[in-house]
Amino acid sequence: MTIKSTARPVAASARDFLLTDSDFSRVRALIHQRAGIALGEQKREMVYSRLSRRLRELGMSDFTSYLNLLETEKDSAEWQAFTNALTTNLTAFFREAHHFPLLAEHVKNCTAPVSVWCSAASTGEEPYSIAMTLIEALGSRAATASIIATDIDTQVLEKAAAGVYTMEQVSKVPLERLKRFFLKGSGARAGQVRIRPEVAAMVKFDQLNLLDPQWGLKEQFDAIFCRNVMIYFDKPTQNKILQRFAPLMKPHGWLFAGHSENFSQASQPFRLRGQTVYELDSRQAKGGT
């Protein structure tokens, strides 16, 4: 297929920069190579909006020069900014709520210490929801439970580690949980809440790219949350990641997927247990980290 090289603007209205067809194709190739994200043609406006901020920050005049910088400086810190800019971080406390009662029942039957990996932590709502669920389900056993929370985006991880949220962000959290798991801000923090220290202590945040050849995770997990991430990957990338999850899971560990994700095409080493919940078939598990 021939790629057009015309300098077509994103829209007819005046813009600070031109995003040519060639530039857009390069952006799509680079983010797929770096993070596995498959951007469709309909993401052109989003790409312009997010990356034009980087051009302004760097004082650059065009996308071509910016992309040349990335391609010629493979270890540039700008790669992380580029990835952060093109990563979508839509999250909420107890999002896809049906998963958390299932997690609670699952961990009650697990031997201590219980461990969970949240592989797309974003700004922290998901791993903290997992932590609250473990406390409610395990009681005193939760003291030995741990959650590894990772994300490719370093900016959202900073927000997650801070554990501070607006009242709007916790508006759908039941009052009982708000009182038990959050501290209400006052003074300069009025209108905000902070995760209680005992909840935050259960979660360790770290940067991780699911496309990295080594993940650096040594322990095995009772459950892995990988929700609303795979939709950004093509099928070969999805299958590769699923195979790499298997050796990181304890026998009969559970994998939680997003509501629009279906891993039925990767029947091994997981089998469907319920709505977007998969169980490891340890007899078929193989792969490496």
PDB file of C-alpha atoms in Angstrom:
ATOM      1  CA  MET A   1       0.000   0.000   0.000  1.00  0.00           C
ATOM      2  CA  THR A   2       1.349   3.422  -0.951  1.00  0.00           C
ATOM      3  CA  ILE A   3       1.510   6.051   1.809  1.00  0.00           C
ATOM      4  CA  LYS A   4       0.622   9.526   0.612  1.00  0.00           C
ATOM      5  CA  SER A   5       3.146  12.220   1.432  1.00  0.00           C
ATOM      6  CA  THR A   6       0.958  15.273   0.984  1.00  0.00           C
ATOM      7  CA  ALA A   7       1.020  17.844   3.761  1.00  0.00           C
ATOM      8  CA  ARG A   8      -2.686  17.626   4.587  1.00  0.00           C
ATOM      9  CA  PRO A   9      -3.682  19.486   7.764  1.00  0.00           C
ATOM     10  CA  VAL A  10      -5.726  17.699  10.409  1.00  0.00           C
ATOM     11  CA  ALA A  11      -8.562  20.164   9.814  1.00  0.00           C
ATOM     12  CA  ALA A  12      -9.265  23.112   7.597  1.00  0.00           C
ATOM     13  CA  SER A  13      -9.084  25.607  10.445  1.00  0.00           C
ATOM     14  CA  ALA A  14      -5.794  27.310  11.262  1.00  0.00           C
ATOM     15  CA  ARG A  15      -3.415  25.194  13.345  1.00  0.00           C
ATOM     16  CA  ASP A  16      -0.047  25.779  14.912  1.00  0.00           C
ATOM     17  CA  PHE A  17       1.370  22.725  13.117  1.00  0.00           C
ATOM     18  CA  LEU A  18       0.709  20.465  10.162  1.00  0.00           C
ATOM     19  CA  LEU A  19       0.259  16.753  10.759  1.00  0.00           C
ATOM     20  CA  THR A  20       0.939  15.197   7.360  1.00  0.00           C
ATOM     21  CA  ASP A  21      -0.158  11.739   6.325  1.00  0.00           C
ATOM     22  CA  SER A  22       3.464  10.663   6.508  1.00  0.00           C
ATOM     23  CA  ASP A  23       3.861  12.067  10.032  1.00  0.00           C
ATOM     24  CA  PHE A  24       0.691  10.342  11.223  1.00  0.00           C
ATOM     25  CA  SER A  25       1.854   7.025   9.764  1.00  0.00           C
ATOM     26  CA  ARG A  26       5.176   7.398  11.564  1.00  0.00           C
ATOM     27  CA  VAL A  27       3.439   8.149  14.872  1.00  0.00           C
ATOM     28  CA  ARG A  28       1.317   5.017  14.494  1.00  0.00           C
ATOM     29  CA  ALA A  29       4.362   2.886  13.705  1.00  0.00           C
ATOM     30  CA  LEU A  30       6.443   4.284  16.562  1.00  0.00           C
ATOM     31  CA  ILE A  31       3.808   3.890  19.286  1.00  0.00           C
ATOM     32  CA  HIS A  32       3.049   0.363  18.082  1.00  0.00           C
ATOM     33  CA  GLN A  33       6.734  -0.495  18.200  1.00  0.00           C
ATOM     34  CA  ARG A  34       7.257   1.105  21.598  1.00  0.00           C
ATOM     35  CA  ALA A  35       4.053   0.228  23.452  1.00  0.00           C
ATOM     36  CA  GLY A  36       2.110  -2.186  21.260  1.00  0.00           C
ATOM     37  CA  ILE A  37      -0.696   0.346  20.834  1.00  0.00           C
ATOM     38  CA  ALA A  38      -2.511   0.038  17.500  1.00  0.00           C
ATOM     39  CA  LEU A  39      -3.881   3.483  16.608  1.00  0.00           C
ATOM     40  CA  GLY A  40      -6.644   3.565  14.018  1.00  0.00           C
ATOM     41  CA  GLU A  41      -7.178   6.246  11.383  1.00  0.00           C
ATOM     42  CA  GLN A  42      -9.873   7.785  13.572  1.00  0.00           C
ATOM     43  CA  LYS A  43      -7.240   8.704  16.187  1.00  0.00           C
ATOM     44  CA  ARG A  44      -5.657  11.378  13.998  1.00  0.00           C
ATOM     45  CA  GLU A  45      -7.251  14.283  15.861  1.00  0.00           C
ATOM     46  CA  MET A  46      -6.261  12.813  19.210  1.00  0.00           C
ATOM     47  CA  VAL A  47      -2.660  12.406  18.040  1.00  0.00           C
ATOM     48  CA  TYR A  48      -2.520  16.015  16.899  1.00  0.00           C
ATOM     49  CA  SER A  49      -4.028  17.350  20.116  1.00  0.00           C
ATOM     50  CA  ARG A  50      -1.742  15.440  22.447  1.00  0.00           C
ATOM     51  CA  LEU A  51       1.546  15.641  20.566  1.00  0.00           C
ATOM     52  CA  SER A  52       1.197  19.293  19.611  1.00  0.00           C
ATOM     53  CA  ARG A  53       1.592  20.016  23.326  1.00  0.00           C
ATOM     54  CA  ARG A  54       4.961  18.293  23.221  1.00  0.00           C
ATOM     55  CA  LEU A  55       6.026  20.378  20.212  1.00  0.00           C
ATOM     56  CA  ARG A  56       5.127  23.568  22.063  1.00  0.00           C
ATOM     57  CA  GLU A  57       6.933  22.397  25.193  1.00  0.00           C
ATOM     58  CA  LEU A  58      10.076  21.633  23.206  1.00  0.00           C
ATOM     59  CA  GLY A  59       9.871  24.738  21.017  1.00  0.00           C
ATOM     60  CA  MET A  60       9.721  22.662  17.820  1.00  0.00           C
ATOM     61  CA  SER A  61       8.072  23.881  14.643  1.00  0.00           C
ATOM     62  CA  ASP A  62       6.821  20.685  13.006  1.00  0.00           C
ATOM     63  CA  PHE A  63       5.963  17.043  13.634  1.00  0.00           C
ATOM     64  CA  THR A  64       8.595  15.770  11.229  1.00  0.00           C
ATOM     65  CA  SER A  65      11.419  17.258  13.296  1.00  0.00           C
ATOM     66  CA  TYR A  66       9.870  15.856  16.473  1.00  0.00           C
ATOM     67  CA  LEU A  67       9.631  12.347  15.040  1.00  0.00           C
ATOM     68  CA  ASN A  68      13.175  12.607  13.693  1.00  0.00           C
ATOM     69  CA  LEU A  69      14.294  13.371  17.255  1.00  0.00           C
ATOM     70  CA  LEU A  70      12.657  10.203  18.537  1.00  0.00           C
ATOM     71  CA  GLU A  71      14.046   8.009  15.788  1.00  0.00           C
ATOM     72  CA  THR A  72      17.614   9.304  16.037  1.00  0.00           C
ATOM     73  CA  GLU A  73      17.813   9.397  19.843  1.00  0.00           C
ATOM     74  CA  LYS A  74      16.619   5.959  20.894  1.00  0.00           C
ATOM     75  CA  ASP A  75      17.374   6.591  24.585  1.00  0.00           C
ATOM     76  CA  SER A  76      15.889  10.072  24.718  1.00  0.00           C
ATOM     77  CA  ALA A  77      13.715  10.888  27.733  1.00  0.00           C
ATOM     78  CA  GLU A  78      11.218  12.229  25.210  1.00  0.00           C
ATOM     79  CA  TRP A  79      10.220   8.647  24.415  1.00  0.00           C
ATOM     80  CA  GLN A  80       8.493   8.423  27.795  1.00  0.00           C
ATOM     81  CA  ALA A  81       6.731  11.743  27.234  1.00  0.00           C
ATOM     82  CA  PHE A  82       5.649  10.534  23.779  1.00  0.00           C
ATOM     83  CA  THR A  83       4.261   7.317  25.259  1.00  0.00           C
ATOM     84  CA  ASN A  84       2.567   9.122  28.139  1.00  0.00           C
ATOM     85  CA  ALA A  85       0.888  11.496  25.691  1.00  0.00           C
ATOM     86  CA  LEU A  86      -0.627   8.712  23.590  1.00  0.00           C
ATOM     87  CA  THR A  87      -1.753   6.510  26.468  1.00  0.00           C
ATOM     88  CA  THR A  88      -5.446   6.603  27.362  1.00  0.00           C
ATOM     89  CA  ASN A  89      -6.145   6.545  31.101  1.00  0.00           C
ATOM     90  CA  LEU A  90      -9.855   6.063  31.690  1.00  0.00           C
ATOM     91  CA  THR A  91     -10.472   4.611  35.133  1.00  0.00           C
ATOM     92  CA  ALA A  92     -12.689   4.793  38.224  1.00  0.00           C
ATOM     93  CA  PHE A  93     -13.060   3.229  41.642  1.00  0.00           C
ATOM     94  CA  PHE A  94     -14.724  -0.201  41.415  1.00  0.00           C
ATOM     95  CA  ARG A  95     -15.112   0.124  37.662  1.00  0.00           C
ATOM     96  CA  GLU A  96     -16.741  -3.000  36.185  1.00  0.00           C
ATOM     97  CA  ALA A  97     -18.112  -3.663  39.655  1.00  0.00           C
ATOM     98  CA  HIS A  98     -19.037  -7.317  39.071  1.00  0.00           C
ATOM     99  CA  HIS A  99     -15.344  -8.275  39.205  1.00  0.00           C
ATOM    100  CA  PHE A 100     -14.765  -7.331  42.825  1.00  0.00           C
ATOM    101  CA  PRO A 101     -17.215  -9.753  44.523  1.00  0.00           C
ATOM    102  CA  LEU A 102     -15.692 -12.473  42.329  1.00  0.00           C
ATOM    103  CA  LEU A 103     -12.194 -11.451  43.443  1.00  0.00           C
ATOM    104  CA  ALA A 104     -13.344 -11.510  47.078  1.00  0.00           C
ATOM    105  CA  GLU A 105     -14.650 -15.073  46.795  1.00  0.00           C
ATOM    106  CA  HIS A 106     -11.529 -16.181  44.939  1.00  0.00           C
ATOM    107  CA  VAL A 107      -9.021 -14.856  47.493  1.00  0.00           C
ATOM    108  CA  LYS A 108     -10.945 -16.349  50.416  1.00  0.00           C
ATOM    109  CA  ASN A 109      -9.930 -19.744  49.043  1.00  0.00           C
ATOM    110  CA  CYS A 110      -6.306 -18.784  48.389  1.00  0.00           C
ATOM    111  CA  THR A 111      -3.481 -19.650  50.735  1.00  0.00           C
ATOM    112  CA  ALA A 112      -1.659 -16.772  52.398  1.00  0.00           C
ATOM    113  CA  PRO A 113      -0.032 -14.530  51.451  1.00  0.00           C
ATOM    114  CA  VAL A 114      -2.410 -13.377  48.730  1.00  0.00           C
ATOM    115  CA  SER A 115      -0.837 -11.424  45.876  1.00  0.00           C
ATOM    116  CA  VAL A 116      -2.407  -9.555  42.951  1.00  0.00           C
ATOM    117  CA  TRP A 117      -0.893  -7.802  39.944  1.00  0.00           C
ATOM    118  CA  CYS A 118      -2.742  -4.814  38.496  1.00  0.00           C
ATOM    119  CA  SER A 119      -1.022  -4.387  35.138  1.00  0.00           C
ATOM    120  CA  ALA A 120      -2.675  -1.093  34.114  1.00  0.00           C
ATOM    121  CA  ALA A 121      -2.804   0.928  37.313  1.00  0.00           C
ATOM    122  CA  SER A 122      -3.433   4.342  35.734  1.00  0.00           C
ATOM    123  CA  THR A 123      -4.075   6.921  38.491  1.00  0.00           C
ATOM    124  CA  GLY A 124      -4.591   4.269  41.158  1.00  0.00           C
ATOM    125  CA  GLU A 125      -8.344   3.765  41.383  1.00  0.00           C
ATOM    126  CA  GLU A 126      -8.156   0.125  40.270  1.00  0.00           C
ATOM    127  CA  PRO A 127      -5.351  -1.112  42.553  1.00  0.00           C
ATOM    128  CA  TYR A 128      -6.842   0.713  45.532  1.00  0.00           C
ATOM    129  CA  SER A 129     -10.226  -0.876  44.764  1.00  0.00           C
ATOM    130  CA  ILE A 130      -8.445  -4.240  44.777  1.00  0.00           C
ATOM    131  CA  ALA A 131      -6.829  -3.409  48.123  1.00  0.00           C
ATOM    132  CA  MET A 132     -10.169  -2.460  49.687  1.00  0.00           C
ATOM    133  CA  THR A 133     -11.676  -5.696  48.393  1.00  0.00           C
ATOM    134  CA  LEU A 134      -8.860  -7.755  49.924  1.00  0.00           C
ATOM    135  CA  ILE A 135      -9.271  -6.032  53.298  1.00  0.00           C
ATOM    136  CA  GLU A 136     -13.010  -6.695  53.290  1.00  0.00           C
ATOM    137  CA  ALA A 137     -12.626 -10.300  52.145  1.00  0.00           C
ATOM    138  CA  LEU A 138      -9.604 -11.410  54.155  1.00  0.00           C
ATOM    139  CA  GLY A 139      -9.940  -9.564  57.433  1.00  0.00           C
ATOM    140  CA  SER A 140      -6.743  -9.973  59.464  1.00  0.00           C
ATOM    141  CA  ARG A 141      -5.197 -12.043  56.638  1.00  0.00           C
ATOM    142  CA  ALA A 142      -5.079  -8.871  54.523  1.00  0.00           C
ATOM    143  CA  ALA A 143      -2.056  -7.767  56.551  1.00  0.00           C
ATOM    144  CA  THR A 144       0.093 -10.172  54.513  1.00  0.00           C
ATOM    145  CA  ALA A 145      -1.557  -9.458  51.153  1.00  0.00           C
ATOM    146  CA  SER A 146       0.224  -7.423  48.495  1.00  0.00           C
ATOM    147  CA  ILE A 147      -0.605  -5.716  45.209  1.00  0.00           C
ATOM    148  CA  ILE A 148       1.876  -4.859  42.470  1.00  0.00           C
ATOM    149  CA  ALA A 149       0.469  -1.991  40.415  1.00  0.00           C
ATOM    150  CA  THR A 150       2.210  -1.121  37.157  1.00  0.00           C
ATOM    151  CA  ASP A 151       1.623   1.154  34.195  1.00  0.00           C
ATOM    152  CA  ILE A 152       3.568   2.356  31.173  1.00  0.00           C
ATOM    153  CA  ASP A 153       2.677   6.002  31.941  1.00  0.00           C
ATOM    154  CA  THR A 154       4.951   7.542  34.583  1.00  0.00           C
ATOM    155  CA  GLN A 155       2.773  10.633  35.056  1.00  0.00           C
ATOM    156  CA  VAL A 156      -0.306   8.707  36.124  1.00  0.00           C
ATOM    157  CA  LEU A 157       1.800   6.552  38.441  1.00  0.00           C
ATOM    158  CA  GLU A 158       2.895   9.680  40.311  1.00  0.00           C
ATOM    159  CA  LYS A 159      -0.750  10.590  40.863  1.00  0.00           C
ATOM    160  CA  ALA A 160      -1.545   7.043  41.915  1.00  0.00           C
ATOM    161  CA  ALA A 161       1.231   6.919  44.501  1.00  0.00           C
ATOM    162  CA  ALA A 162       0.007  10.217  45.990  1.00  0.00           C
ATOM    163  CA  GLY A 163      -3.409   8.650  46.565  1.00  0.00           C
ATOM    164  CA  VAL A 164      -5.282  11.969  46.544  1.00  0.00           C
ATOM    165  CA  TYR A 165      -8.647  12.280  44.772  1.00  0.00           C
ATOM    166  CA  THR A 166     -11.427  14.816  44.366  1.00  0.00           C
ATOM    167  CA  MET A 167     -14.858  14.228  45.846  1.00  0.00           C
ATOM    168  CA  GLU A 168     -16.148  13.844  42.297  1.00  0.00           C
ATOM    169  CA  GLN A 169     -13.740  10.966  41.692  1.00  0.00           C
ATOM    170  CA  VAL A 170     -15.063   9.100  44.742  1.00  0.00           C
ATOM    171  CA  SER A 171     -18.709  10.127  44.289  1.00  0.00           C
ATOM    172  CA  LYS A 172     -19.783   6.570  43.434  1.00  0.00           C
ATOM    173  CA  VAL A 173     -17.900   4.944  46.322  1.00  0.00           C
ATOM    174  CA  PRO A 174     -20.411   3.900  49.020  1.00  0.00           C
ATOM    175  CA  LEU A 175     -20.344   6.078  52.144  1.00  0.00           C
ATOM    176  CA  GLU A 176     -19.296   3.149  54.335  1.00  0.00           C
ATOM    177  CA  ARG A 177     -16.195   2.581  52.220  1.00  0.00           C
ATOM    178  CA  LEU A 178     -15.433   6.292  52.074  1.00  0.00           C
ATOM    179  CA  LYS A 179     -15.372   6.460  55.864  1.00  0.00           C
ATOM    180  CA  ARG A 180     -13.352   3.277  56.243  1.00  0.00           C
ATOM    181  CA  PHE A 181     -10.730   3.685  53.533  1.00  0.00           C
ATOM    182  CA  PHE A 182     -10.291   7.442  52.941  1.00  0.00           C
ATOM    183  CA  LEU A 183      -9.233  10.499  54.921  1.00  0.00           C
ATOM    184  CA  LYS A 184     -11.180  13.694  54.253  1.00  0.00           C
ATOM    185  CA  GLY A 185      -9.094  16.734  53.386  1.00  0.00           C
ATOM    186  CA  SER A 186      -9.355  20.087  55.124  1.00  0.00           C
ATOM    187  CA  GLY A 187      -7.951  23.559  54.583  1.00  0.00           C
ATOM    188  CA  ALA A 188      -6.027  23.593  51.317  1.00  0.00           C
ATOM    189  CA  ARG A 189      -7.141  19.962  50.782  1.00  0.00           C
ATOM    190  CA  ALA A 190     -10.848  20.690  51.235  1.00  0.00           C
ATOM    191  CA  GLY A 191     -12.898  18.896  48.611  1.00  0.00           C
ATOM    192  CA  GLN A 192     -10.340  16.104  48.374  1.00  0.00           C
ATOM    193  CA  VAL A 193      -9.740  12.741  50.014  1.00  0.00           C
ATOM    194  CA  ARG A 194      -6.624  10.640  50.556  1.00  0.00           C
ATOM    195  CA  ILE A 195      -6.291   6.871  50.680  1.00  0.00           C
ATOM    196  CA  ARG A 196      -5.658   5.753  54.261  1.00  0.00           C
ATOM    197  CA  PRO A 197      -2.045   4.703  54.946  1.00  0.00           C
ATOM    198  CA  GLU A 198      -2.966   1.102  55.744  1.00  0.00           C
ATOM    199  CA  VAL A 199      -4.581   0.745  52.305  1.00  0.00           C
ATOM    200  CA  ALA A 200      -1.758   2.510  50.485  1.00  0.00           C
ATOM    201  CA  ALA A 201       0.805   0.281  52.228  1.00  0.00           C
ATOM    202  CA  MET A 202      -0.630  -2.771  50.446  1.00  0.00           C
ATOM    203  CA  VAL A 203       0.129  -1.355  46.988  1.00  0.00           C
ATOM    204  CA  LYS A 204       3.527  -0.983  45.350  1.00  0.00           C
ATOM    205  CA  PHE A 205       3.577   1.146  42.189  1.00  0.00           C
ATOM    206  CA  ASP A 206       6.162   0.690  39.442  1.00  0.00           C
ATOM    207  CA  GLN A 207       6.607   1.540  35.772  1.00  0.00           C
ATOM    208  CA  LEU A 208       6.298  -1.402  33.377  1.00  0.00           C
ATOM    209  CA  ASN A 209       5.782  -1.714  29.639  1.00  0.00           C
ATOM    210  CA  LEU A 210       3.993  -4.938  28.726  1.00  0.00           C
ATOM    211  CA  LEU A 211       6.095  -5.044  25.553  1.00  0.00           C
ATOM    212  CA  ASP A 212       9.393  -5.047  27.450  1.00  0.00           C
ATOM    213  CA  PRO A 213      11.353  -8.287  26.911  1.00  0.00           C
ATOM    214  CA  GLN A 214      11.773  -8.639  30.685  1.00  0.00           C
ATOM    215  CA  TRP A 215       9.161  -7.610  33.238  1.00  0.00           C
ATOM    216  CA  GLY A 216      11.275  -8.143  36.336  1.00  0.00           C
ATOM    217  CA  LEU A 217       8.428  -9.813  38.239  1.00  0.00           C
ATOM    218  CA  LYS A 218       9.606 -12.802  40.236  1.00  0.00           C
ATOM    219  CA  GLU A 219       6.599 -13.771  42.349  1.00  0.00           C
ATOM    220  CA  GLN A 220       3.463 -15.590  41.284  1.00  0.00           C
ATOM    221  CA  PHE A 221       0.022 -14.077  41.647  1.00  0.00           C
ATOM    222  CA  ASP A 222      -3.386 -15.327  42.717  1.00  0.00           C
ATOM    223  CA  ALA A 223      -4.964 -12.887  40.273  1.00  0.00           C
ATOM    224  CA  ILE A 224      -3.889 -10.581  37.483  1.00  0.00           C
ATOM    225  CA  PHE A 225      -5.965  -7.595  36.399  1.00  0.00           C
ATOM    226  CA  CYS A 226      -5.382  -6.630  32.781  1.00  0.00           C
ATOM    227  CA  ARG A 227      -8.538  -4.713  31.998  1.00  0.00           C
ATOM    228  CA  ASN A 228      -9.163  -2.450  29.018  1.00  0.00           C
ATOM    229  CA  VAL A 229      -5.534  -2.718  27.908  1.00  0.00           C
ATOM    230  CA  MET A 230      -5.604  -5.487  25.325  1.00  0.00           C
ATOM    231  CA  ILE A 231      -8.075  -3.558  23.167  1.00  0.00           C
ATOM    232  CA  TYR A 232      -5.169  -1.318  22.161  1.00  0.00           C
ATOM    233  CA  PHE A 233      -3.050  -4.283  20.979  1.00  0.00           C
ATOM    234  CA  ASP A 234      -3.316  -6.374  17.843  1.00  0.00           C
ATOM    235  CA  LYS A 235      -4.095 -10.106  18.155  1.00  0.00           C
ATOM    236  CA  PRO A 236      -0.483 -11.387  17.935  1.00  0.00           C
ATOM    237  CA  THR A 237       0.544  -8.990  20.722  1.00  0.00           C
ATOM    238  CA  GLN A 238      -2.434 -10.011  22.849  1.00  0.00           C
ATOM    239  CA  ASN A 239      -1.591 -13.700  22.506  1.00  0.00           C
ATOM    240  CA  LYS A 240       2.058 -13.118  23.361  1.00  0.00           C
ATOM    241  CA  ILE A 241       1.180 -11.232  26.533  1.00  0.00           C
ATOM    242  CA  LEU A 242      -1.339 -13.872  27.605  1.00  0.00           C
ATOM    243  CA  GLN A 243       1.308 -16.567  27.250  1.00  0.00           C
ATOM    244  CA  ARG A 244       3.688 -14.497  29.385  1.00  0.00           C
ATOM    245  CA  PHE A 245       1.053 -14.089  32.111  1.00  0.00           C
ATOM    246  CA  ALA A 246       0.753 -17.855  32.633  1.00  0.00           C
ATOM    247  CA  PRO A 247       4.041 -18.582  34.464  1.00  0.00           C
ATOM    248  CA  LEU A 248       3.401 -15.590  36.725  1.00  0.00           C
ATOM    249  CA  MET A 249       0.190 -17.090  38.071  1.00  0.00           C
ATOM    250  CA  LYS A 250      -0.319 -19.556  40.863  1.00  0.00           C
ATOM    251  CA  PRO A 251      -2.174 -22.767  39.955  1.00  0.00           C
ATOM    252  CA  HIS A 252      -5.773 -21.893  39.073  1.00  0.00           C
ATOM    253  CA  GLY A 253      -5.019 -18.172  39.249  1.00  0.00           C
ATOM    254  CA  TRP A 254      -7.591 -15.812  37.777  1.00  0.00           C
ATOM    255  CA  LEU A 255      -7.172 -13.259  35.005  1.00  0.00           C
ATOM    256  CA  PHE A 256      -9.590 -10.320  34.932  1.00  0.00           C
ATOM    257  CA  ALA A 257     -10.181  -8.710  31.515  1.00  0.00           C
ATOM    258  CA  GLY A 258     -12.104  -5.623  30.411  1.00  0.00           C
ATOM    259  CA  HIS A 259     -15.762  -5.662  29.453  1.00  0.00           C
ATOM    260  CA  SER A 260     -15.003  -5.303  25.722  1.00  0.00           C
ATOM    261  CA  GLU A 261     -12.144  -7.819  25.665  1.00  0.00           C
ATOM    262  CA  ASN A 262     -12.484 -11.435  24.614  1.00  0.00           C
ATOM    263  CA  PHE A 263      -9.603 -13.863  24.955  1.00  0.00           C
ATOM    264  CA  SER A 264     -11.495 -16.879  23.627  1.00  0.00           C
ATOM    265  CA  GLN A 265      -9.185 -16.946  20.617  1.00  0.00           C
ATOM    266  CA  ALA A 266      -6.370 -17.718  23.076  1.00  0.00           C
ATOM    267  CA  SER A 267      -7.959 -20.793  24.646  1.00  0.00           C
ATOM    268  CA  GLN A 268      -4.608 -21.892  26.024  1.00  0.00           C
ATOM    269  CA  PRO A 269      -3.490 -21.515  28.735  1.00  0.00           C
ATOM    270  CA  PHE A 270      -6.702 -19.886  30.030  1.00  0.00           C
ATOM    271  CA  ARG A 271     -10.284 -21.023  30.101  1.00  0.00           C
ATOM    272  CA  LEU A 272     -13.299 -18.775  30.530  1.00  0.00           C
ATOM    273  CA  ARG A 273     -14.739 -18.935  34.027  1.00  0.00           C
ATOM    274  CA  GLY A 274     -17.304 -16.145  33.969  1.00  0.00           C
ATOM    275  CA  GLN A 275     -17.995 -12.734  32.509  1.00  0.00           C
ATOM    276  CA  THR A 276     -14.517 -11.550  31.355  1.00  0.00           C
ATOM    277  CA  VAL A 277     -12.848 -13.700  34.027  1.00  0.00           C
ATOM    278  CA  TYR A 278     -10.437 -16.452  32.994  1.00  0.00           C
ATOM    279  CA  GLU A 279      -8.831 -19.230  35.011  1.00  0.00           C
ATOM    280  CA  LEU A 280      -5.338 -20.530  34.418  1.00  0.00           C
ATOM    281  CA  ASP A 281      -5.233 -24.122  33.204  1.00  0.00           C
ATOM    282  CA  SER A 282      -1.911 -25.028  34.829  1.00  0.00           C
ATOM    283  CA  ARG A 283      -1.606 -28.151  32.680  1.00  0.00           C
ATOM    284  CA  GLN A 284      -1.359 -25.965  29.593  1.00  0.00           C
ATOM    285  CA  ALA A 285       0.568 -23.037  31.058  1.00  0.00           C
ATOM    286  CA  LYS A 286       3.867 -22.236  29.418  1.00  0.00           C
ATOM    287  CA  GLY A 287       5.939 -19.237  28.485  1.00  0.00           C
ATOM    288  CA  GLY A 288       8.341 -16.893  30.232  1.00  0.00           C
ATOM    289  CA  THR A 289       8.737 -13.461  31.777  1.00  0.00           C
TER     290      THR A 289
END
